[in-house]
Structures are given as C-alpha cells and as structure tokens.
mmCIF file of C-alpha atoms in Angstrom:
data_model
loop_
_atom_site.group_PDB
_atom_site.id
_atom_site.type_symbol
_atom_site.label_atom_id
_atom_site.label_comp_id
_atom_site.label_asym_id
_atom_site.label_seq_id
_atom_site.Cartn_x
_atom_site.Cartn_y
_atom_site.Cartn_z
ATOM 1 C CA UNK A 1 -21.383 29.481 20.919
ATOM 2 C CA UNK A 2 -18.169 29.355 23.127
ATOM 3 C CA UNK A 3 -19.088 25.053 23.167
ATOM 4 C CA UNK A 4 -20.312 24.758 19.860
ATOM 5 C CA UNK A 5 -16.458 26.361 19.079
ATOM 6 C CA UNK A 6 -14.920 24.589 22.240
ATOM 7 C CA UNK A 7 -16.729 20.993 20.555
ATOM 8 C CA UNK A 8 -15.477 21.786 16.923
ATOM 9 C CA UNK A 9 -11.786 22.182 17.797
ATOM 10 C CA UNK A 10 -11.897 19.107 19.890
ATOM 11 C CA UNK A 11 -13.358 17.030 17.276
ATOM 12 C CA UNK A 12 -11.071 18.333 14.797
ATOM 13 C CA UNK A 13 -7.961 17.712 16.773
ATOM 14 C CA UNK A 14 -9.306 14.405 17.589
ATOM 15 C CA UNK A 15 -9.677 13.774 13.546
ATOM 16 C CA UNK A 16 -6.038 15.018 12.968
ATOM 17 C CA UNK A 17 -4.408 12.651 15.521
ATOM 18 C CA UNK A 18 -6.441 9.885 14.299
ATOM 19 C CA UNK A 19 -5.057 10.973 10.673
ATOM 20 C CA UNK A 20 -1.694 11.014 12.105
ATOM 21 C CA UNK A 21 -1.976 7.474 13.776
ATOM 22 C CA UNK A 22 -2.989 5.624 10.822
ATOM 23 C CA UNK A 23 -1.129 3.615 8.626
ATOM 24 C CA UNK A 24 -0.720 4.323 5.392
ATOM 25 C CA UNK A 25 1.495 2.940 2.249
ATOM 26 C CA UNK A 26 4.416 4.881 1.269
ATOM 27 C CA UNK A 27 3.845 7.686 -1.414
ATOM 28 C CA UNK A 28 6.366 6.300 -3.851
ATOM 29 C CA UNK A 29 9.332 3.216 -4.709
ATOM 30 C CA UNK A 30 11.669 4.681 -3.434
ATOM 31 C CA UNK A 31 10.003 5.265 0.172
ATOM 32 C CA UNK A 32 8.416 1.655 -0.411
ATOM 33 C CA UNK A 33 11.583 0.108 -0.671
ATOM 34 C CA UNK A 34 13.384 2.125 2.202
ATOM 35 C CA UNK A 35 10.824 1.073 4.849
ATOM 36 C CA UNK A 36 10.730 -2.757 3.456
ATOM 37 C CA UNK A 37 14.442 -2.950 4.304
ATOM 38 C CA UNK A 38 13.964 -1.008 7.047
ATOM 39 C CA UNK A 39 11.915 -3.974 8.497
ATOM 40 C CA UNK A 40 14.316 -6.398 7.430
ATOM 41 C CA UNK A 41 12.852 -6.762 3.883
ATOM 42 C CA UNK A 42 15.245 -7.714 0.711
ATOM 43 C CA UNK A 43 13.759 -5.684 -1.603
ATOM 44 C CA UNK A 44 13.779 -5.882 -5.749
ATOM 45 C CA UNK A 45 12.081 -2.543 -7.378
ATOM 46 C CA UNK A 46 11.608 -2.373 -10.808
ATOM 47 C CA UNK A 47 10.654 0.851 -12.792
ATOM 48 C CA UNK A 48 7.831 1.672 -15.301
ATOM 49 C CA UNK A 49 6.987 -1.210 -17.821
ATOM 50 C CA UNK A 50 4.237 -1.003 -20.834
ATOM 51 C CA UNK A 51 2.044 -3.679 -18.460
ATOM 52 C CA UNK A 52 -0.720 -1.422 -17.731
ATOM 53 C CA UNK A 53 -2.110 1.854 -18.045
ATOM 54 C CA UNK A 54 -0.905 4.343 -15.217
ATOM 55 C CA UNK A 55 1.960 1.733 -14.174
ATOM 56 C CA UNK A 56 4.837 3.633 -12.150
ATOM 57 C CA UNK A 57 6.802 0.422 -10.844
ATOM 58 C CA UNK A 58 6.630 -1.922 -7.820
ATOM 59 C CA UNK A 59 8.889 -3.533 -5.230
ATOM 60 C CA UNK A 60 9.025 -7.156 -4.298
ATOM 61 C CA UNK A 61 10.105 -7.875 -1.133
ATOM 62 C CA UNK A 62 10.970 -11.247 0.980
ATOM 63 C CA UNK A 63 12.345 -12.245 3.796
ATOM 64 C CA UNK A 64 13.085 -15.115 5.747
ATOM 65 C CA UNK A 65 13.795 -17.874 3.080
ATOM 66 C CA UNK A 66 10.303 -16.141 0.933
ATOM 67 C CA UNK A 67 8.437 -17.364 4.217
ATOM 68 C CA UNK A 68 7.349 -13.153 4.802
ATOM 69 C CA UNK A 69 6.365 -11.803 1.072
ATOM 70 C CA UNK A 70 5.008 -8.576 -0.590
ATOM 71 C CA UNK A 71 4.506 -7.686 -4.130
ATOM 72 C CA UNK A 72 3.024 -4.303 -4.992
ATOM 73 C CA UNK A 73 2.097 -2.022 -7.657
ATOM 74 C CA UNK A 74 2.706 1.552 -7.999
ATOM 75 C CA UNK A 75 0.738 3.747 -10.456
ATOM 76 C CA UNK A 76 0.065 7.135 -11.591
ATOM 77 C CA UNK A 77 -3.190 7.501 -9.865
ATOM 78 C CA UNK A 78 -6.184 6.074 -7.633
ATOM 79 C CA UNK A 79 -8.509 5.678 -10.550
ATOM 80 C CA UNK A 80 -5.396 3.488 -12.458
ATOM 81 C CA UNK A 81 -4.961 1.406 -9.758
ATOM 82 C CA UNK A 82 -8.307 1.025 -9.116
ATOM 83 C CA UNK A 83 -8.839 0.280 -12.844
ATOM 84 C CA UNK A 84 -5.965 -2.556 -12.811
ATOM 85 C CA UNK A 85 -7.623 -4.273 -10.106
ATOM 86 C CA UNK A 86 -10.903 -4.174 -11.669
ATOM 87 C CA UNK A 87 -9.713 -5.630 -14.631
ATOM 88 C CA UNK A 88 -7.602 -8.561 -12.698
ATOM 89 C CA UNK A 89 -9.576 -11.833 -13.248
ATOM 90 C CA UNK A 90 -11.497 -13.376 -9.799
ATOM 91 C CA UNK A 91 -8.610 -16.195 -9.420
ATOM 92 C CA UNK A 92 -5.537 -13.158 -9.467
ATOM 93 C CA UNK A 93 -7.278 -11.379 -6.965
ATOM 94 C CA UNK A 94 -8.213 -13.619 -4.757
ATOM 95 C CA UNK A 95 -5.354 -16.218 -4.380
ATOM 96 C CA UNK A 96 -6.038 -18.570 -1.812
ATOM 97 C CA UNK A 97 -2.609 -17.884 -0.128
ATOM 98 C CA UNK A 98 -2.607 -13.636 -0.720
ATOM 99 C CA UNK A 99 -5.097 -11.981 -2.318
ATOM 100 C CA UNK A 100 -4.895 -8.506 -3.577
ATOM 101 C CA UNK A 101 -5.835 -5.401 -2.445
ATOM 102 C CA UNK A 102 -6.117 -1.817 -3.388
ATOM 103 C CA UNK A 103 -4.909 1.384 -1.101
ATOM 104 C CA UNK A 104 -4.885 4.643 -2.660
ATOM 105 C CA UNK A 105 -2.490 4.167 -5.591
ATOM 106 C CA UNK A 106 -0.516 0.712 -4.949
ATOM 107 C CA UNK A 107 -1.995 -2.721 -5.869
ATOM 108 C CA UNK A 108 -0.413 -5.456 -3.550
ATOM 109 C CA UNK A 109 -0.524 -8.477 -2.121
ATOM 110 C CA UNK A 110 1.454 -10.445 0.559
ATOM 111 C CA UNK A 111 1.424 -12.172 3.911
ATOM 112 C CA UNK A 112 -0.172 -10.196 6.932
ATOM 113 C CA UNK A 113 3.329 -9.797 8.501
ATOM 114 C CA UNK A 114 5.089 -8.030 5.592
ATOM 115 C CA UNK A 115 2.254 -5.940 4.266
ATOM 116 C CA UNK A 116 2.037 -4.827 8.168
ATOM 117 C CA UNK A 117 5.459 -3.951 7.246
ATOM 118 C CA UNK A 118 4.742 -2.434 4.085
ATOM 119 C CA UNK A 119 1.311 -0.056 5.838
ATOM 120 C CA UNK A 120 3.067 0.668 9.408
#
C-alpha cells in the first residue's frame, strides 16, 4: 500500500510540473497583448465585433518590418472557437505561408517565432 501511495504522489507531482512547464496562450487580450510587447511585439487589439458567434476580440501583432507576425482570435468559449475554425474554408486555414490553428479558446495564425512568443 505504502508504494502504491508512494507511486501515486510521484506520478501526480510529476503531472503537475509537467502542467506547470507547458506553454499555454494567455487567458484573455489584455494578457495577449502584454506578453506580445513583452517580446518585442507592436501590438493592435481590437474588441468584440458582430463577425462571429462567441467573438471576444483579437490582437495583431508584428515586429521587425511585419517580417515576425501573429493574428489571433479570442472567443467566449472552446466550442466557439472550435466552431469558427470549422466553418473557415480549406484555403483560410491552411495558408501556404501561416495556417491556422486552434488552442483552447483563441484562433491564430502566425510565423513560428511570434506564435512561440504568443504560447511561451
């Protein structure tokens, strides 16, 4: 028993620190936007439109003469996101330069160096 318990709490602290390590988008704009400039980002946000169901806002952000780009998405939940992704055509989501992806609640696309910027 005293391994079974002595295994469990190992594994779980092993699962939190993992947790803790990852990188993960920010929870809202305004955090979005802090750690975009943060890395050196100029950063536009814009606030809710009527462009699609669930939409909070999103950020663009560039940086060295538009070389290092990021646009992303913000909405109410997963399932929204998810659903505004789903409904993009083939040729939005997969642009040959950036195509889009989906974490949690943020749609976005950019070059490897600024979403790096935009998940770390």
């Amino acid at each position: 028993m005293k391994k079974a318990l002595k295994f469990l709490s190992l594994a779980f602290v092993a699962i939190f620190a993992g947790t803790l390590l990852t990188a993960c988008v920010p929870s809202n704009i305004e955090k979005a936007t802090e750690k975009m400039k943060e890395a050196g980002y100029t950063v536009y946000d814009y606030d809710k439109g009527e462009d699609a169901e669930g939409f909070v806002g999103g950020i663009v952000a560039t940086k060295d003469l538009l070389k290092d780009r990021l646009v992303a998405l913000l909405f109410d939940s997963k399932a929204d996101a998810k659903d505004f992704y789903e409904d993009m055509t083939d040729s939005e989501k997969n642009s040959e330069d950036n195509p889009f992806q989906v974490s949690g609640k943020w749609v976005y696309s950019g070059t490897e160096d600024a979403i790096d910027a935009f998940k770390g």
